[in-house]
Amino acid sequence: MAIWRKVVAPLICCIIFLIIFLLLKNSWIIVRNVAPGPEYGLLLFLVPGMVTSLISRDSAIFSSFVGGLVSIPVCFLLRMAFYPRVRPLVQELAYATSAIFWCVLGAMLVQLLVIAYRQFRQH
């Protein structure tokens, strides 16, 4: 059962990560309507980390990191094949790194809430 969670949790994280990437790049989810500005869509990458953290509680942070890291090459391939390149490669790498950061932060947030809930129940 533990091996199942260690393999499936990063895979599920990768799939959700790719779905969010496709939703943002196809503009099916519009998070801002002004061209120059902050990328609020990156906050959606909290969701794969949260789901991964709920699936794999013993290695949630590592699983979400691996899931995000595995999905980045696939996202780059999709980006090169189907979407026009409007940003330089360095900016795309920064976007990908930021997406992985938000994914891991989502897992850390769920872990924090689980620990706080356990502490609250003890007292």
mmCIF file of N, CA and C in Angstrom:
data_model
loop_
_atom_site.group_PDB
_atom_site.id
_atom_site.type_symbol
_atom_site.label_atom_id
_atom_site.label_comp_id
_atom_site.label_asym_id
_atom_site.label_seq_id
_atom_site.Cartn_x
_atom_site.Cartn_y
_atom_site.Cartn_z
ATOM 1 N N MET A 1 0.812 -1.192 0.000
ATOM 2 C CA MET A 1 0.000 0.000 0.000
ATOM 3 C C MET A 1 0.858 1.259 0.000
ATOM 4 N N ALA A 2 2.007 1.212 0.696
ATOM 5 C CA ALA A 2 2.863 2.391 0.759
ATOM 6 C C ALA A 2 3.509 2.668 -0.588
ATOM 7 N N ILE A 3 3.872 1.616 -1.307
ATOM 8 C CA ILE A 3 4.461 1.806 -2.637
ATOM 9 C C ILE A 3 3.418 2.395 -3.576
ATOM 10 N N TRP A 4 2.172 1.963 -3.446
ATOM 11 C CA TRP A 4 1.088 2.498 -4.261
ATOM 12 C C TRP A 4 0.973 3.998 -4.063
ATOM 13 N N ARG A 5 1.008 4.428 -2.811
ATOM 14 C CA ARG A 5 0.890 5.865 -2.540
ATOM 15 C C ARG A 5 2.115 6.636 -2.999
ATOM 16 N N LYS A 6 3.295 6.029 -2.929
ATOM 17 C CA LYS A 6 4.504 6.734 -3.346
ATOM 18 C C LYS A 6 4.601 6.862 -4.860
ATOM 19 N N VAL A 7 3.926 5.999 -5.594
ATOM 20 C CA VAL A 7 3.945 6.086 -7.049
ATOM 21 C C VAL A 7 2.731 6.862 -7.566
ATOM 22 N N VAL A 8 1.572 6.598 -6.993
ATOM 23 C CA VAL A 8 0.344 7.197 -7.501
ATOM 24 C C VAL A 8 0.223 8.660 -7.106
ATOM 25 N N ALA A 9 0.682 9.027 -5.929
ATOM 26 C CA ALA A 9 0.546 10.422 -5.490
ATOM 27 C C ALA A 9 1.285 11.402 -6.408
ATOM 28 N N PRO A 10 2.554 11.158 -6.777
ATOM 29 C CA PRO A 10 3.184 12.065 -7.740
ATOM 30 C C PRO A 10 2.530 12.016 -9.125
ATOM 31 N N LEU A 11 2.012 10.854 -9.513
ATOM 32 C CA LEU A 11 1.338 10.745 -10.802
ATOM 33 C C LEU A 11 0.056 11.573 -10.826
ATOM 34 N N ILE A 12 -0.716 11.511 -9.754
ATOM 35 C CA ILE A 12 -1.934 12.317 -9.663
ATOM 36 C C ILE A 12 -1.583 13.800 -9.628
ATOM 37 N N CYS A 13 -0.527 14.151 -8.901
ATOM 38 C CA CYS A 13 -0.065 15.531 -8.869
ATOM 39 C C CYS A 13 0.322 15.996 -10.269
ATOM 40 N N CYS A 14 1.006 15.154 -11.004
ATOM 41 C CA CYS A 14 1.425 15.482 -12.363
ATOM 42 C C CYS A 14 0.212 15.700 -13.265
ATOM 43 N N ILE A 15 -0.776 14.845 -13.160
ATOM 44 C CA ILE A 15 -1.971 14.959 -14.000
ATOM 45 C C ILE A 15 -2.741 16.238 -13.677
ATOM 46 N N ILE A 16 -2.928 16.531 -12.392
ATOM 47 C CA ILE A 16 -3.640 17.755 -12.011
ATOM 48 C C ILE A 16 -2.839 18.981 -12.424
ATOM 49 N N PHE A 17 -1.518 18.920 -12.275
ATOM 50 C CA PHE A 17 -0.637 20.003 -12.692
ATOM 51 C C PHE A 17 -0.809 20.283 -14.182
ATOM 52 N N LEU A 18 -0.827 19.221 -14.987
ATOM 53 C CA LEU A 18 -0.996 19.373 -16.435
ATOM 54 C C LEU A 18 -2.378 19.925 -16.788
ATOM 55 N N ILE A 19 -3.398 19.481 -16.079
ATOM 56 C CA ILE A 19 -4.746 19.988 -16.331
ATOM 57 C C ILE A 19 -4.813 21.486 -16.045
ATOM 58 N N ILE A 20 -4.247 21.915 -14.939
ATOM 59 C CA ILE A 20 -4.248 23.339 -14.605
ATOM 60 C C ILE A 20 -3.434 24.120 -15.624
ATOM 61 N N PHE A 21 -2.310 23.573 -16.043
ATOM 62 C CA PHE A 21 -1.495 24.232 -17.068
ATOM 63 C C PHE A 21 -2.300 24.428 -18.344
ATOM 64 N N LEU A 22 -2.988 23.373 -18.790
ATOM 65 C CA LEU A 22 -3.773 23.474 -20.012
ATOM 66 C C LEU A 22 -4.943 24.435 -19.862
ATOM 67 N N LEU A 23 -5.581 24.433 -18.704
ATOM 68 C CA LEU A 23 -6.685 25.371 -18.471
ATOM 69 C C LEU A 23 -6.216 26.821 -18.530
ATOM 70 N N LEU A 24 -5.047 27.074 -17.968
ATOM 71 C CA LEU A 24 -4.521 28.444 -17.982
ATOM 72 C C LEU A 24 -4.040 28.854 -19.376
ATOM 73 N N LYS A 25 -3.360 27.973 -20.073
ATOM 74 C CA LYS A 25 -2.809 28.329 -21.373
ATOM 75 C C LYS A 25 -3.868 28.417 -22.465
ATOM 76 N N ASN A 26 -4.962 27.685 -22.337
ATOM 77 C CA ASN A 26 -6.057 27.779 -23.299
ATOM 78 C C ASN A 26 -7.030 28.899 -22.964
ATOM 79 N N SER A 27 -6.789 29.590 -21.871
ATOM 80 C CA SER A 27 -7.650 30.685 -21.387
ATOM 81 C C SER A 27 -9.062 30.204 -21.074
ATOM 82 N N TRP A 28 -9.186 28.939 -20.659
ATOM 83 C CA TRP A 28 -10.472 28.459 -20.188
ATOM 84 C C TRP A 28 -10.742 28.980 -18.788
ATOM 85 N N ILE A 29 -9.682 29.288 -18.066
ATOM 86 C CA ILE A 29 -9.772 29.973 -16.787
ATOM 87 C C ILE A 29 -9.027 31.288 -16.958
ATOM 88 N N ILE A 30 -9.746 32.377 -16.820
ATOM 89 C CA ILE A 30 -9.137 33.693 -16.971
ATOM 90 C C ILE A 30 -9.016 34.305 -15.587
ATOM 91 N N VAL A 31 -7.791 34.565 -15.172
ATOM 92 C CA VAL A 31 -7.567 35.105 -13.837
ATOM 93 C C VAL A 31 -7.198 36.587 -13.869
ATOM 94 N N ARG A 32 -6.890 37.099 -15.040
ATOM 95 C CA ARG A 32 -6.634 38.531 -15.182
ATOM 96 C C ARG A 32 -6.974 38.936 -16.601
ATOM 97 N N ASN A 33 -7.404 40.156 -16.758
ATOM 98 C CA ASN A 33 -7.768 40.604 -18.093
ATOM 99 C C ASN A 33 -6.880 41.743 -18.581
ATOM 100 N N VAL A 34 -5.879 42.112 -17.820
ATOM 101 C CA VAL A 34 -4.930 43.145 -18.213
ATOM 102 C C VAL A 34 -3.614 42.453 -18.561
ATOM 103 N N ALA A 35 -3.043 42.797 -19.692
ATOM 104 C CA ALA A 35 -1.866 42.073 -20.179
ATOM 105 C C ALA A 35 -0.659 42.155 -19.243
ATOM 106 N N PRO A 36 -0.083 43.318 -18.969
ATOM 107 C CA PRO A 36 1.056 43.299 -18.039
ATOM 108 C C PRO A 36 0.558 43.331 -16.596
ATOM 109 N N GLY A 37 1.000 42.374 -15.836
ATOM 110 C CA GLY A 37 0.581 42.325 -14.439
ATOM 111 C C GLY A 37 0.960 41.010 -13.799
ATOM 112 N N PRO A 38 0.567 40.830 -12.551
ATOM 113 C CA PRO A 38 0.931 39.604 -11.834
ATOM 114 C C PRO A 38 0.211 38.385 -12.389
ATOM 115 N N GLU A 39 0.820 37.244 -12.199
ATOM 116 C CA GLU A 39 0.267 35.969 -12.646
ATOM 117 C C GLU A 39 -0.507 35.326 -11.493
ATOM 118 N N TYR A 40 -1.765 35.713 -11.325
ATOM 119 C CA TYR A 40 -2.571 35.122 -10.264
ATOM 120 C C TYR A 40 -2.942 33.670 -10.570
ATOM 121 N N GLY A 41 -2.824 33.262 -11.791
ATOM 122 C CA GLY A 41 -3.116 31.886 -12.152
ATOM 123 C C GLY A 41 -2.167 30.896 -11.508
ATOM 124 N N LEU A 42 -0.991 31.370 -11.109
ATOM 125 C CA LEU A 42 -0.051 30.472 -10.435
ATOM 126 C C LEU A 42 -0.613 29.964 -9.112
ATOM 127 N N LEU A 43 -1.523 30.703 -8.508
ATOM 128 C CA LEU A 43 -2.121 30.243 -7.255
ATOM 129 C C LEU A 43 -2.940 28.969 -7.448
ATOM 130 N N LEU A 44 -3.389 28.717 -8.667
ATOM 131 C CA LEU A 44 -4.117 27.477 -8.931
ATOM 132 C C LEU A 44 -3.229 26.252 -8.797
ATOM 133 N N PHE A 45 -1.917 26.447 -8.882
ATOM 134 C CA PHE A 45 -1.001 25.326 -8.728
ATOM 135 C C PHE A 45 -0.885 24.875 -7.272
ATOM 136 N N LEU A 46 -1.577 25.549 -6.356
ATOM 137 C CA LEU A 46 -1.681 25.050 -4.982
ATOM 138 C C LEU A 46 -2.495 23.756 -4.936
ATOM 139 N N VAL A 47 -3.448 23.622 -5.846
ATOM 140 C CA VAL A 47 -4.380 22.486 -5.832
ATOM 141 C C VAL A 47 -3.675 21.136 -5.995
ATOM 142 N N PRO A 48 -2.754 20.957 -6.945
ATOM 143 C CA PRO A 48 -2.103 19.639 -7.033
ATOM 144 C C PRO A 48 -1.347 19.264 -5.765
ATOM 145 N N GLY A 49 -0.710 20.236 -5.143
ATOM 146 C CA GLY A 49 -0.003 19.960 -3.896
ATOM 147 C C GLY A 49 -0.949 19.586 -2.769
ATOM 148 N N MET A 50 -2.089 20.253 -2.716
ATOM 149 C CA MET A 50 -3.072 19.930 -1.674
ATOM 150 C C MET A 50 -3.631 18.527 -1.853
ATOM 151 N N VAL A 51 -3.960 18.183 -3.081
ATOM 152 C CA VAL A 51 -4.501 16.844 -3.348
ATOM 153 C C VAL A 51 -3.445 15.780 -3.057
ATOM 154 N N THR A 52 -2.227 16.034 -3.466
ATOM 155 C CA THR A 52 -1.142 15.088 -3.209
ATOM 156 C C THR A 52 -0.906 14.920 -1.720
ATOM 157 N N SER A 53 -1.000 16.002 -0.991
ATOM 158 C CA SER A 53 -0.798 15.935 0.451
ATOM 159 C C SER A 53 -1.895 15.128 1.134
ATOM 160 N N LEU A 54 -3.095 15.194 0.619
ATOM 161 C CA LEU A 54 -4.179 14.398 1.193
ATOM 162 C C LEU A 54 -4.054 12.922 0.844
ATOM 163 N N ILE A 55 -3.453 12.618 -0.303
ATOM 164 C CA ILE A 55 -3.279 11.217 -0.707
ATOM 165 C C ILE A 55 -2.093 10.582 0.017
ATOM 166 N N SER A 56 -0.971 11.280 0.024
ATOM 167 C CA SER A 56 0.263 10.730 0.581
ATOM 168 C C SER A 56 0.701 11.580 1.762
ATOM 169 N N ARG A 57 0.291 11.204 2.936
ATOM 170 C CA ARG A 57 0.594 12.027 4.106
ATOM 171 C C ARG A 57 2.010 11.838 4.628
ATOM 172 N N ASP A 58 2.617 10.677 4.371
ATOM 173 C CA ASP A 58 3.951 10.440 4.916
ATOM 174 C C ASP A 58 5.037 11.138 4.107
ATOM 175 N N SER A 59 4.849 11.277 2.801
ATOM 176 C CA SER A 59 5.847 11.970 1.982
ATOM 177 C C SER A 59 5.156 12.965 1.059
ATOM 178 N N ALA A 60 4.311 13.802 1.615
ATOM 179 C CA ALA A 60 3.485 14.711 0.817
ATOM 180 C C ALA A 60 4.312 15.763 0.097
ATOM 181 N N ILE A 61 5.260 16.341 0.783
ATOM 182 C CA ILE A 61 6.037 17.427 0.196
ATOM 183 C C ILE A 61 6.928 16.885 -0.923
ATOM 184 N N PHE A 62 7.563 15.760 -0.666
ATOM 185 C CA PHE A 62 8.420 15.146 -1.691
ATOM 186 C C PHE A 62 7.595 14.689 -2.888
ATOM 187 N N SER A 63 6.429 14.109 -2.637
ATOM 188 C CA SER A 63 5.579 13.634 -3.730
ATOM 189 C C SER A 63 5.085 14.786 -4.590
ATOM 190 N N SER A 64 4.716 15.902 -3.971
ATOM 191 C CA SER A 64 4.256 17.040 -4.762
ATOM 192 C C SER A 64 5.415 17.667 -5.537
ATOM 193 N N PHE A 65 6.606 17.655 -4.950
ATOM 194 C CA PHE A 65 7.778 18.169 -5.665
ATOM 195 C C PHE A 65 8.102 17.302 -6.879
ATOM 196 N N VAL A 66 8.080 15.989 -6.690
ATOM 197 C CA VAL A 66 8.372 15.072 -7.797
ATOM 198 C C VAL A 66 7.290 15.176 -8.874
ATOM 199 N N GLY A 67 6.034 15.259 -8.460
ATOM 200 C CA GLY A 67 4.946 15.390 -9.433
ATOM 201 C C GLY A 67 5.055 16.659 -10.256
ATOM 202 N N GLY A 68 5.388 17.760 -9.606
ATOM 203 C CA GLY A 68 5.578 19.010 -10.335
ATOM 204 C C GLY A 68 6.790 18.966 -11.235
ATOM 205 N N LEU A 69 7.859 18.372 -10.742
ATOM 206 C CA LEU A 69 9.099 18.290 -11.517
ATOM 207 C C LEU A 69 8.935 17.406 -12.753
ATOM 208 N N VAL A 70 8.180 16.336 -12.628
ATOM 209 C CA VAL A 70 7.956 15.437 -13.758
ATOM 210 C C VAL A 70 7.057 16.093 -14.805
ATOM 211 N N SER A 71 6.117 16.908 -14.373
ATOM 212 C CA SER A 71 5.177 17.502 -15.326
ATOM 213 C C SER A 71 5.759 18.683 -16.097
ATOM 214 N N ILE A 72 6.828 19.283 -15.615
ATOM 215 C CA ILE A 72 7.404 20.450 -16.295
ATOM 216 C C ILE A 72 7.896 20.129 -17.708
ATOM 217 N N PRO A 73 8.644 19.033 -17.945
ATOM 218 C CA PRO A 73 9.028 18.749 -19.342
ATOM 219 C C PRO A 73 7.832 18.530 -20.264
ATOM 220 N N VAL A 74 6.792 17.891 -19.744
ATOM 221 C CA VAL A 74 5.588 17.687 -20.553
ATOM 222 C C VAL A 74 4.928 19.034 -20.858
ATOM 223 N N CYS A 75 4.891 19.913 -19.873
ATOM 224 C CA CYS A 75 4.327 21.251 -20.096
ATOM 225 C C CYS A 75 5.139 22.010 -21.141
ATOM 226 N N PHE A 76 6.467 21.899 -21.091
ATOM 227 C CA PHE A 76 7.307 22.567 -22.084
ATOM 228 C C PHE A 76 7.074 22.003 -23.486
ATOM 229 N N LEU A 77 6.927 20.683 -23.576
ATOM 230 C CA LEU A 77 6.653 20.087 -24.879
ATOM 231 C C LEU A 77 5.309 20.545 -25.434
ATOM 232 N N LEU A 78 4.290 20.588 -24.581
ATOM 233 C CA LEU A 78 2.990 21.088 -25.008
ATOM 234 C C LEU A 78 3.074 22.551 -25.415
ATOM 235 N N ARG A 79 3.830 23.304 -24.653
ATOM 236 C CA ARG A 79 3.981 24.738 -24.933
ATOM 237 C C ARG A 79 4.655 24.955 -26.287
ATOM 238 N N MET A 80 5.697 24.193 -26.579
ATOM 239 C CA MET A 80 6.395 24.354 -27.857
ATOM 240 C C MET A 80 5.571 23.852 -29.035
ATOM 241 N N ALA A 81 4.777 22.820 -28.816
ATOM 242 C CA ALA A 81 4.037 22.220 -29.917
ATOM 243 C C ALA A 81 2.756 22.978 -30.270
ATOM 244 N N PHE A 82 2.034 23.464 -29.282
ATOM 245 C CA PHE A 82 0.692 23.973 -29.558
ATOM 246 C C PHE A 82 0.483 25.464 -29.296
ATOM 247 N N TYR A 83 1.342 26.090 -28.541
ATOM 248 C CA TYR A 83 1.089 27.471 -28.144
ATOM 249 C C TYR A 83 2.171 28.390 -28.694
ATOM 250 N N PRO A 84 1.795 29.589 -29.078
ATOM 251 C CA PRO A 84 2.821 30.514 -29.585
ATOM 252 C C PRO A 84 3.769 30.926 -28.470
ATOM 253 N N ARG A 85 4.999 31.077 -28.829
ATOM 254 C CA ARG A 85 6.006 31.457 -27.843
ATOM 255 C C ARG A 85 6.021 32.982 -27.737
ATOM 256 N N VAL A 86 5.579 33.485 -26.595
ATOM 257 C CA VAL A 86 5.556 34.926 -26.382
ATOM 258 C C VAL A 86 6.578 35.352 -25.336
ATOM 259 N N ARG A 87 7.102 34.395 -24.614
ATOM 260 C CA ARG A 87 8.096 34.693 -23.581
ATOM 261 C C ARG A 87 9.414 34.022 -23.935
ATOM 262 N N PRO A 88 10.522 34.613 -23.466
ATOM 263 C CA PRO A 88 11.812 33.926 -23.655
ATOM 264 C C PRO A 88 11.900 32.673 -22.780
ATOM 265 N N LEU A 89 12.842 31.797 -23.095
ATOM 266 C CA LEU A 89 12.991 30.530 -22.383
ATOM 267 C C LEU A 89 13.288 30.743 -20.895
ATOM 268 N N VAL A 90 14.063 31.758 -20.572
ATOM 269 C CA VAL A 90 14.391 32.026 -19.165
ATOM 270 C C VAL A 90 13.133 32.388 -18.383
ATOM 271 N N GLN A 91 12.246 33.153 -18.996
ATOM 272 C CA GLN A 91 11.008 33.513 -18.319
ATOM 273 C C GLN A 91 10.086 32.301 -18.187
ATOM 274 N N GLU A 92 10.097 31.418 -19.157
ATOM 275 C CA GLU A 92 9.319 30.177 -19.056
ATOM 276 C C GLU A 92 9.850 29.296 -17.914
ATOM 277 N N LEU A 93 11.168 29.233 -17.764
ATOM 278 C CA LEU A 93 11.749 28.472 -16.654
ATOM 279 C C LEU A 93 11.379 29.089 -15.308
ATOM 280 N N ALA A 94 11.341 30.399 -15.244
ATOM 281 C CA ALA A 94 10.938 31.063 -14.007
ATOM 282 C C ALA A 94 9.472 30.762 -13.688
ATOM 283 N N TYR A 95 8.631 30.746 -14.707
ATOM 284 C CA TYR A 95 7.217 30.406 -14.526
ATOM 285 C C TYR A 95 7.073 28.973 -14.015
ATOM 286 N N ALA A 96 7.837 28.050 -14.607
ATOM 287 C CA ALA A 96 7.777 26.651 -14.194
ATOM 288 C C ALA A 96 8.274 26.472 -12.766
ATOM 289 N N THR A 97 9.354 27.153 -12.426
ATOM 290 C CA THR A 97 9.884 27.067 -11.065
ATOM 291 C C THR A 97 8.884 27.623 -10.065
ATOM 292 N N SER A 98 8.240 28.696 -10.431
ATOM 293 C CA SER A 98 7.232 29.273 -9.547
ATOM 294 C C SER A 98 6.027 28.344 -9.393
ATOM 295 N N ALA A 99 5.647 27.674 -10.467
ATOM 296 C CA ALA A 99 4.534 26.726 -10.388
ATOM 297 C C ALA A 99 4.871 25.561 -9.463
ATOM 298 N N ILE A 100 6.105 25.069 -9.532
ATOM 299 C CA ILE A 100 6.521 23.999 -8.624
ATOM 300 C C ILE A 100 6.525 24.497 -7.187
ATOM 301 N N PHE A 101 6.973 25.735 -6.978
ATOM 302 C CA PHE A 101 6.962 26.310 -5.640
ATOM 303 C C PHE A 101 5.549 26.338 -5.081
ATOM 304 N N TRP A 102 4.577 26.795 -5.863
ATOM 305 C CA TRP A 102 3.198 26.865 -5.372
ATOM 306 C C TRP A 102 2.626 25.476 -5.138
ATOM 307 N N CYS A 103 3.016 24.512 -5.938
ATOM 308 C CA CYS A 103 2.558 23.134 -5.754
ATOM 309 C C CYS A 103 3.048 22.581 -4.410
ATOM 310 N N VAL A 104 4.321 22.773 -4.127
ATOM 311 C CA VAL A 104 4.887 22.305 -2.858
ATOM 312 C C VAL A 104 4.302 23.099 -1.689
ATOM 313 N N LEU A 105 4.055 24.371 -1.895
ATOM 314 C CA LEU A 105 3.456 25.183 -0.836
ATOM 315 C C LEU A 105 2.046 24.706 -0.486
ATOM 316 N N GLY A 106 1.301 24.241 -1.484
ATOM 317 C CA GLY A 106 -0.020 23.672 -1.218
ATOM 318 C C GLY A 106 0.070 22.437 -0.338
ATOM 319 N N ALA A 107 1.061 21.592 -0.596
ATOM 320 C CA ALA A 107 1.263 20.405 0.235
ATOM 321 C C ALA A 107 1.666 20.803 1.649
ATOM 322 N N MET A 108 2.520 21.806 1.759
ATOM 323 C CA MET A 108 2.944 22.262 3.085
ATOM 324 C C MET A 108 1.782 22.874 3.862
ATOM 325 N N LEU A 109 0.889 23.565 3.169
ATOM 326 C CA LEU A 109 -0.272 24.162 3.822
ATOM 327 C C LEU A 109 -1.190 23.093 4.402
ATOM 328 N N VAL A 110 -1.431 22.039 3.637
ATOM 329 C CA VAL A 110 -2.276 20.951 4.142
ATOM 330 C C VAL A 110 -1.601 20.257 5.325
ATOM 331 N N GLN A 111 -0.302 20.051 5.232
ATOM 332 C CA GLN A 111 0.421 19.433 6.345
ATOM 333 C C GLN A 111 0.334 20.291 7.605
ATOM 334 N N LEU A 112 0.455 21.599 7.435
ATOM 335 C CA LEU A 112 0.324 22.510 8.572
ATOM 336 C C LEU A 112 -1.056 22.427 9.189
ATOM 337 N N LEU A 113 -2.090 22.392 8.364
ATOM 338 C CA LEU A 113 -3.449 22.308 8.878
ATOM 339 C C LEU A 113 -3.710 20.978 9.578
ATOM 340 N N VAL A 114 -3.149 19.888 9.061
ATOM 341 C CA VAL A 114 -3.314 18.576 9.703
ATOM 342 C C VAL A 114 -2.628 18.569 11.067
ATOM 343 N N ILE A 115 -1.431 19.109 11.140
ATOM 344 C CA ILE A 115 -0.708 19.157 12.421
ATOM 345 C C ILE A 115 -1.439 20.054 13.409
ATOM 346 N N ALA A 116 -1.942 21.192 12.950
ATOM 347 C CA ALA A 116 -2.684 22.090 13.842
ATOM 348 C C ALA A 116 -3.964 21.429 14.331
ATOM 349 N N TYR A 117 -4.639 20.690 13.477
ATOM 350 C CA TYR A 117 -5.852 19.998 13.874
ATOM 351 C C TYR A 117 -5.556 18.919 14.911
ATOM 352 N N ARG A 118 -4.471 18.185 14.720
ATOM 353 C CA ARG A 118 -4.091 17.153 15.699
ATOM 354 C C ARG A 118 -3.741 17.769 17.040
ATOM 355 N N GLN A 119 -3.042 18.892 17.021
ATOM 356 C CA GLN A 119 -2.705 19.571 18.280
ATOM 357 C C GLN A 119 -3.949 20.096 18.971
ATOM 358 N N PHE A 120 -4.887 20.594 18.189
ATOM 359 C CA PHE A 120 -6.134 21.112 18.749
ATOM 360 C C PHE A 120 -6.954 20.000 19.375
ATOM 361 N N ARG A 121 -6.956 18.822 18.758
ATOM 362 C CA ARG A 121 -7.730 17.692 19.291
ATOM 363 C C ARG A 121 -7.102 17.130 20.546
ATOM 364 N N GLN A 122 -5.778 17.248 20.716
ATOM 365 C CA GLN A 122 -5.126 16.721 21.905
ATOM 366 C C GLN A 122 -5.474 17.537 23.146
ATOM 367 N N HIS A 123 -5.692 18.805 22.960
ATOM 368 C CA HIS A 123 -5.947 19.671 24.133
ATOM 369 C C HIS A 123 -7.371 19.953 24.282
#
